[in-house]
Coordinates of C-alpha atoms in Angstrom, one line a residue:
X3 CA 33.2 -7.7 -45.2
X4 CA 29.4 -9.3 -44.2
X5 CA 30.5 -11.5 -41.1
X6 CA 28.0 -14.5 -41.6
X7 CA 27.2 -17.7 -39.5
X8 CA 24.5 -20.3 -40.9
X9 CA 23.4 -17.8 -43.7
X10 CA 22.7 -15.1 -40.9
X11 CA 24.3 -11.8 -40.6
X12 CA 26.0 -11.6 -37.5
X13 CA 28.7 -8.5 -38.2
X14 CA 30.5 -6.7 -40.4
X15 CA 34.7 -6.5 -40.2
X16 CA 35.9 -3.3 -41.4
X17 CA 39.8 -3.1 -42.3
X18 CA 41.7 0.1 -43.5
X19 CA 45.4 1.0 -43.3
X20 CA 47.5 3.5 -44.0
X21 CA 49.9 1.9 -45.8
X22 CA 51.2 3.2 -49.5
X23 CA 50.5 -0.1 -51.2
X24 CA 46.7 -0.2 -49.7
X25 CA 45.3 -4.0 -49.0
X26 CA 47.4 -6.0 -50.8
X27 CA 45.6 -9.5 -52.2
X28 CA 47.4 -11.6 -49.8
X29 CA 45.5 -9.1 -47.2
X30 CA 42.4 -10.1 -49.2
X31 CA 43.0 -13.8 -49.1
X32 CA 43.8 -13.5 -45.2
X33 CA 40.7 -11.5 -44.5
X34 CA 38.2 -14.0 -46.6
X35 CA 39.6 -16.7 -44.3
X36 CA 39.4 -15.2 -41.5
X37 CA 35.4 -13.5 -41.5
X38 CA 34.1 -17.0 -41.4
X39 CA 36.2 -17.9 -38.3
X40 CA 35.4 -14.6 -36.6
X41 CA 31.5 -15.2 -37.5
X42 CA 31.4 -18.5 -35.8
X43 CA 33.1 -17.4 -32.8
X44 CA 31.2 -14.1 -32.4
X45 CA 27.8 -16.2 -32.7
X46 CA 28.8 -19.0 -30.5
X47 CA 29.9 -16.1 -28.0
X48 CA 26.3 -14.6 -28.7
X49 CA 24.7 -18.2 -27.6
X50 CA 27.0 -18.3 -25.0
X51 CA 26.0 -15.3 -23.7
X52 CA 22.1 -16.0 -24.1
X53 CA 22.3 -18.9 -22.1
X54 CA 24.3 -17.3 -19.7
X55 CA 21.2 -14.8 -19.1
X56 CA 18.7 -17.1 -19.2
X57 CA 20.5 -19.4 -16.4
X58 CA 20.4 -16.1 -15.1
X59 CA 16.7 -15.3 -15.4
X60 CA 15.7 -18.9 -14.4
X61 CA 17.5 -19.1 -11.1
X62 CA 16.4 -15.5 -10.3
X63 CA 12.7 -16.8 -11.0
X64 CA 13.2 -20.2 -8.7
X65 CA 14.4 -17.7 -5.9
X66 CA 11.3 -15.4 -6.3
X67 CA 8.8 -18.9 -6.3
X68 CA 11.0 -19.7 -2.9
X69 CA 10.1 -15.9 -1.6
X70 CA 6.6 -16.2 -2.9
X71 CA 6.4 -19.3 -0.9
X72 CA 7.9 -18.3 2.6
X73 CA 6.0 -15.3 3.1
X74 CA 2.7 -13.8 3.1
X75 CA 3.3 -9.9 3.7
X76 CA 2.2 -7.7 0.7
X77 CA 5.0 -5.2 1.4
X78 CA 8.0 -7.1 2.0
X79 CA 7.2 -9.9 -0.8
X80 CA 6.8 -6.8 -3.2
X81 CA 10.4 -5.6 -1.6
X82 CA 11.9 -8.9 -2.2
X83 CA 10.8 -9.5 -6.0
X84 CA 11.9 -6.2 -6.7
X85 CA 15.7 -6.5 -5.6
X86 CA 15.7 -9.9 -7.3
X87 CA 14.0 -8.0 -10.8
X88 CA 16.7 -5.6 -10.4
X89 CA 19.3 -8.6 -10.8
X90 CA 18.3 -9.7 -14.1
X91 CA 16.7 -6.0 -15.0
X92 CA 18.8 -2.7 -14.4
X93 CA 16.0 0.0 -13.5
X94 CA 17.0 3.3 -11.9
X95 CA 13.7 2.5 -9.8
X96 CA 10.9 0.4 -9.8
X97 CA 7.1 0.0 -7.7
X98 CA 4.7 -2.7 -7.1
X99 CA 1.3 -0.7 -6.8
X100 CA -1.9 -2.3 -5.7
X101 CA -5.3 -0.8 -7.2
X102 CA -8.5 -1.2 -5.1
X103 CA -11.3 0.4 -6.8
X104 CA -10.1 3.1 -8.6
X105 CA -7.2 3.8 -6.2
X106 CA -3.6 3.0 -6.5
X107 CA -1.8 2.6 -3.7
X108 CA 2.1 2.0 -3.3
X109 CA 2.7 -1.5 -1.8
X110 CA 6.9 -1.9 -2.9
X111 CA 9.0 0.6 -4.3
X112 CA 12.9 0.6 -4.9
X113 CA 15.3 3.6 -5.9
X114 CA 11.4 6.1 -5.9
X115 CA 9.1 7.2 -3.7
X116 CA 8.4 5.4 -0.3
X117 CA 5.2 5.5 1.6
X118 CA 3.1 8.4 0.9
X119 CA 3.1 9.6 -2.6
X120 CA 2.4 12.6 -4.2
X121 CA -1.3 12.6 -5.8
X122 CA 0.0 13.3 -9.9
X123 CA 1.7 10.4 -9.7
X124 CA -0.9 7.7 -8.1
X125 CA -4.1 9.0 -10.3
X126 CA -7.0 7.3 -9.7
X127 CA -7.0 4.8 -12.6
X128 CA -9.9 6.4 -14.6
X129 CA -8.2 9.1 -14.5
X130 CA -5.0 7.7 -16.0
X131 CA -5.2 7.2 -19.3
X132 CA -2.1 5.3 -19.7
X133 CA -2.9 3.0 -16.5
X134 CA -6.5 2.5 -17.6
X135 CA -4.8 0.9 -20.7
X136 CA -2.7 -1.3 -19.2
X137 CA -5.8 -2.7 -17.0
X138 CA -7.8 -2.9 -20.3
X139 CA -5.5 -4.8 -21.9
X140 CA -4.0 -6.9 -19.5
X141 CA -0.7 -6.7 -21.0
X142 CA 2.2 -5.1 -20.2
X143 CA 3.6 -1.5 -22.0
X144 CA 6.7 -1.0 -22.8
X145 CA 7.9 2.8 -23.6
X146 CA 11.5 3.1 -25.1
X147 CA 11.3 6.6 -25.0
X148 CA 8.3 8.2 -22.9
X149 CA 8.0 11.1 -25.2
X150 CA 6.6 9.1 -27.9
X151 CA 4.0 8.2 -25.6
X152 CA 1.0 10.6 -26.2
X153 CA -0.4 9.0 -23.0
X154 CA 2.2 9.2 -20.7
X155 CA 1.9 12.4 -18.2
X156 CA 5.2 14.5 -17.4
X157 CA 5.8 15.3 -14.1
X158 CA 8.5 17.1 -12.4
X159 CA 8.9 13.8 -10.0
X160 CA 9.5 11.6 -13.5
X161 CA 11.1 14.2 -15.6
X162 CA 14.1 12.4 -16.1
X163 CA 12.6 9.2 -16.9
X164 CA 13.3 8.0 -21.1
X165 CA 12.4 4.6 -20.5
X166 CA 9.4 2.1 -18.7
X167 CA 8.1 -0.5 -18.4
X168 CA 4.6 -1.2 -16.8
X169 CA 3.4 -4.8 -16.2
X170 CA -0.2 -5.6 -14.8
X171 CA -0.6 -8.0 -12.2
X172 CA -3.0 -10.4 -12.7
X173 CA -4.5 -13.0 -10.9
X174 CA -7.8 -14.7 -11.5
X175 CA -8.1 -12.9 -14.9
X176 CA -8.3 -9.5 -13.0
X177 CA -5.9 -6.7 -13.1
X178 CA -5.1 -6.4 -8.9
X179 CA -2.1 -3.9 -9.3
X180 CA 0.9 -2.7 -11.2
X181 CA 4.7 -4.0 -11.2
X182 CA 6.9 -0.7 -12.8
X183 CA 10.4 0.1 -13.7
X184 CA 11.9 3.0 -15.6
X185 CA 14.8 4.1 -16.4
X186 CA 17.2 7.6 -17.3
X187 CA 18.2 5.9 -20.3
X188 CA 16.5 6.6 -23.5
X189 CA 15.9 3.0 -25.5
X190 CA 16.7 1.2 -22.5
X191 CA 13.9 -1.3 -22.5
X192 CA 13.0 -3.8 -25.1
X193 CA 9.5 -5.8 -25.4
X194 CA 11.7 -9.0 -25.0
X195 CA 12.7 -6.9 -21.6
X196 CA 9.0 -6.1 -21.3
X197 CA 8.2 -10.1 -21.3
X198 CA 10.7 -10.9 -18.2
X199 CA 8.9 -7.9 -16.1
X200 CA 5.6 -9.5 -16.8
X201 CA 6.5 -13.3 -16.0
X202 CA 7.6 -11.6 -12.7
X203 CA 4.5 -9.3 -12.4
X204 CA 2.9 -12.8 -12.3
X205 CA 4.8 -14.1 -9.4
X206 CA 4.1 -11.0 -7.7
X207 CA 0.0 -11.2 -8.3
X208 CA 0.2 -14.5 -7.0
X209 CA 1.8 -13.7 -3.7
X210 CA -0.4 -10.3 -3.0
X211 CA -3.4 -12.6 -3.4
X212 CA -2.4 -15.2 -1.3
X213 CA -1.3 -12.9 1.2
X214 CA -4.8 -11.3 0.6
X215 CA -6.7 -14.6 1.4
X216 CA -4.4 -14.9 4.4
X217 CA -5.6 -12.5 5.7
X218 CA -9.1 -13.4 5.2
X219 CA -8.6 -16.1 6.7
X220 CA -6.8 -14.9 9.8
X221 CA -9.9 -11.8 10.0
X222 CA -12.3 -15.1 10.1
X223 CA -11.0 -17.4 12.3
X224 CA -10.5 -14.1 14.5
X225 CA -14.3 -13.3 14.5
X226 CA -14.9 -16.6 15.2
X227 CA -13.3 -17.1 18.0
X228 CA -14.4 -13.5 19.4
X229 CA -18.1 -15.2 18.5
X230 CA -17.2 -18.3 20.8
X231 CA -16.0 -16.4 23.2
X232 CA -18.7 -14.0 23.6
X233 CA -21.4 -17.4 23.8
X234 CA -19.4 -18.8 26.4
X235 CA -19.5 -15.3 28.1
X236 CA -23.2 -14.9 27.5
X237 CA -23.9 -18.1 28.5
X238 CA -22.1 -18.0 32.2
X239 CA -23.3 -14.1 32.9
X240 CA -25.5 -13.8 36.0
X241 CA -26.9 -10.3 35.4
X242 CA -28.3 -8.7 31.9
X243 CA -25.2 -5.9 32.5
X244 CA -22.8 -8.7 31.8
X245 CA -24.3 -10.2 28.9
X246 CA -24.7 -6.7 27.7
X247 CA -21.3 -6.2 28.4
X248 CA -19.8 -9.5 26.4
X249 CA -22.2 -8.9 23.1
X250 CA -20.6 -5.1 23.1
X251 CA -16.9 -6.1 23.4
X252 CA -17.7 -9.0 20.3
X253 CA -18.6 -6.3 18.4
X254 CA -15.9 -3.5 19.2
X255 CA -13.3 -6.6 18.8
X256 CA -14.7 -7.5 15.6
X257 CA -15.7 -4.0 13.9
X258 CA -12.4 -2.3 15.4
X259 CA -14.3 0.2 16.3
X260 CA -13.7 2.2 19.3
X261 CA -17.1 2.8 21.2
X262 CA -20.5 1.3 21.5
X263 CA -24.0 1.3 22.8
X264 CA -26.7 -0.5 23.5
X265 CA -29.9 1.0 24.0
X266 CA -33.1 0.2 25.5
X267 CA -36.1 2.5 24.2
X268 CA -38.4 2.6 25.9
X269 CA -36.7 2.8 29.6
X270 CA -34.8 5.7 28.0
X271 CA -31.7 4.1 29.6
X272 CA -28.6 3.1 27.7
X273 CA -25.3 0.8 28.7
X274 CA -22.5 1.8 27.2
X275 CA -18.9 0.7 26.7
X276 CA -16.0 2.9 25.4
X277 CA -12.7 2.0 24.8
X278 CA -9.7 4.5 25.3
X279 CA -6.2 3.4 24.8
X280 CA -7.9 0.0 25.2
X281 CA -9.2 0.4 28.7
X282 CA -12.8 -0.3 29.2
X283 CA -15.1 2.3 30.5
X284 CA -18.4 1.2 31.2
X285 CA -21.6 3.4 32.4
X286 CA -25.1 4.0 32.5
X287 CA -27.7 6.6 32.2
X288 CA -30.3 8.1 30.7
X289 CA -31.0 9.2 27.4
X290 CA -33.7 10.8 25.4
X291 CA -33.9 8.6 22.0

């Protein structure tokens, strides 16, 4: 018997027996007044349970806005949103990826692969067609069972993988990285599913590129105060060796380079400063240039 609340099919209730005398009509009678009870409750169960998970879903986004907010490391940002996906989203394991040019490179990862990575499984994004896709599109792919996917790549690393998810991050209207999940399960992952990854892929773009013009920042007012620095040094050196001395360690401090040299052409003679374990050596001598 259809089990149906406001003209929508919410069940069906199946009754056998094994009794002689079968379903009697009072049996009927009992189960046509009892379907539209049992419909009602399983929907308002159903409703129940949606706002449940959405409560769910909406504090777990408040707490990654508050982790956006209180931090400005790429890597343990990425960490954080992860373990607070994987509250709302069950994935055997999941990556936040960063691509920078055509590179991909492995920012946040949970339950996969840590640090280095092997090369088949961090193409370069020309090269992979199912990544260049998702940074054409700017929308986030959800497979149900990868090996429908004429695009996705079988590896021995992701063998076991049946479902995944991949979720661009973007920011500015460009694609900066990659939030993934997968799972051993085949059908595990829904495009409602794929629509919860993505509002968090969002969250995450946000924080990488503030942390990114953090550290801008911080690399500029660095250089700047090695720049004041080296005037104030410049200004108050007695000899030409000294000056020579404060314009090379401006330069090594704000290149991060590791040696340097300033020479003088036509005197064939050079003043140089190296930098070993971050001891100065300085020295002079000649050279033919």
């Amino acid at each position: 018997m259809p089990l149906l609340a406001r003209q929508a099919l919410v069940g069906t209730l199946y009754v056998a027996t094994f009794k002689e005398e079968g379903i009697t009509s009072a049996d009927q009678d009992f189960i046509k007044r009892l379907a539209p009870r049992a419909a009602i409750s399983l929907h308002n169960a159903r409703l129940i349970e949606l706002e449940q998970r959405q409560r769910q879903i909406a504090d777990t986004l408040r707490e990654v806005t508050r982790i956006v907010n209180s931090t400005l490391e790429s890597e343990e940002v990425s960490g954080l949103v992860l373990d607070q996906l994987g509250q709302v989203i069950e994935y055997d394991s999941a990556s936040v990826q960063l691509i920078e040019g055509e590179h991909r490179r492995i920012v946040g990862s949970r339950g996969f692969f840590a640090g280095d990575s092997p090369v088949e499984l961090l193409k370069n994004v020309s090269k992979d067609p199912l990544v260049s896709r998702i940074v054409r599109e700017k929308q986030p792919m959800v497979l149900s069972n990868v090996k429908d996917e004429p695009l996705w790549d079988i590896v021995p690393q992701t063998a076991h993988i049946q479902s995944w998810i991949g979720a661009p991050l973007v920011f500015g209207g460009n694609v900066i990285g990659l939030l993934t999940i997968d799972h051993k399960k085949l059908g595990y992952y829904t495009q409602a599913t794929g629509a919860i990854v993505a509002t968090f892929a969002n969250q995450v773009a946000v924080a990488i590129r503030n942390a990114q013009l953090f550290s801008v920042a911080q690399r500029r007012n660095r250089d700047l105060e090695v720049l004041n620095e080296s005037a104030i040094k410049l200004a108050q050196a007695p000899q030409a060796d000294q000056a020579f001395r404060a314009v090379l360690d401006a330069v090594i401090q704000t290149l991060e380079c590791d040696y340097g040299t300033i020479f003088f052409g036509r005197c064939r003679q050079y003043v140089g400063f190296l930098c070993f374990g971050g001891q100065a050596v300085w020295g002079a001598a000649s050279a033919s240039v």
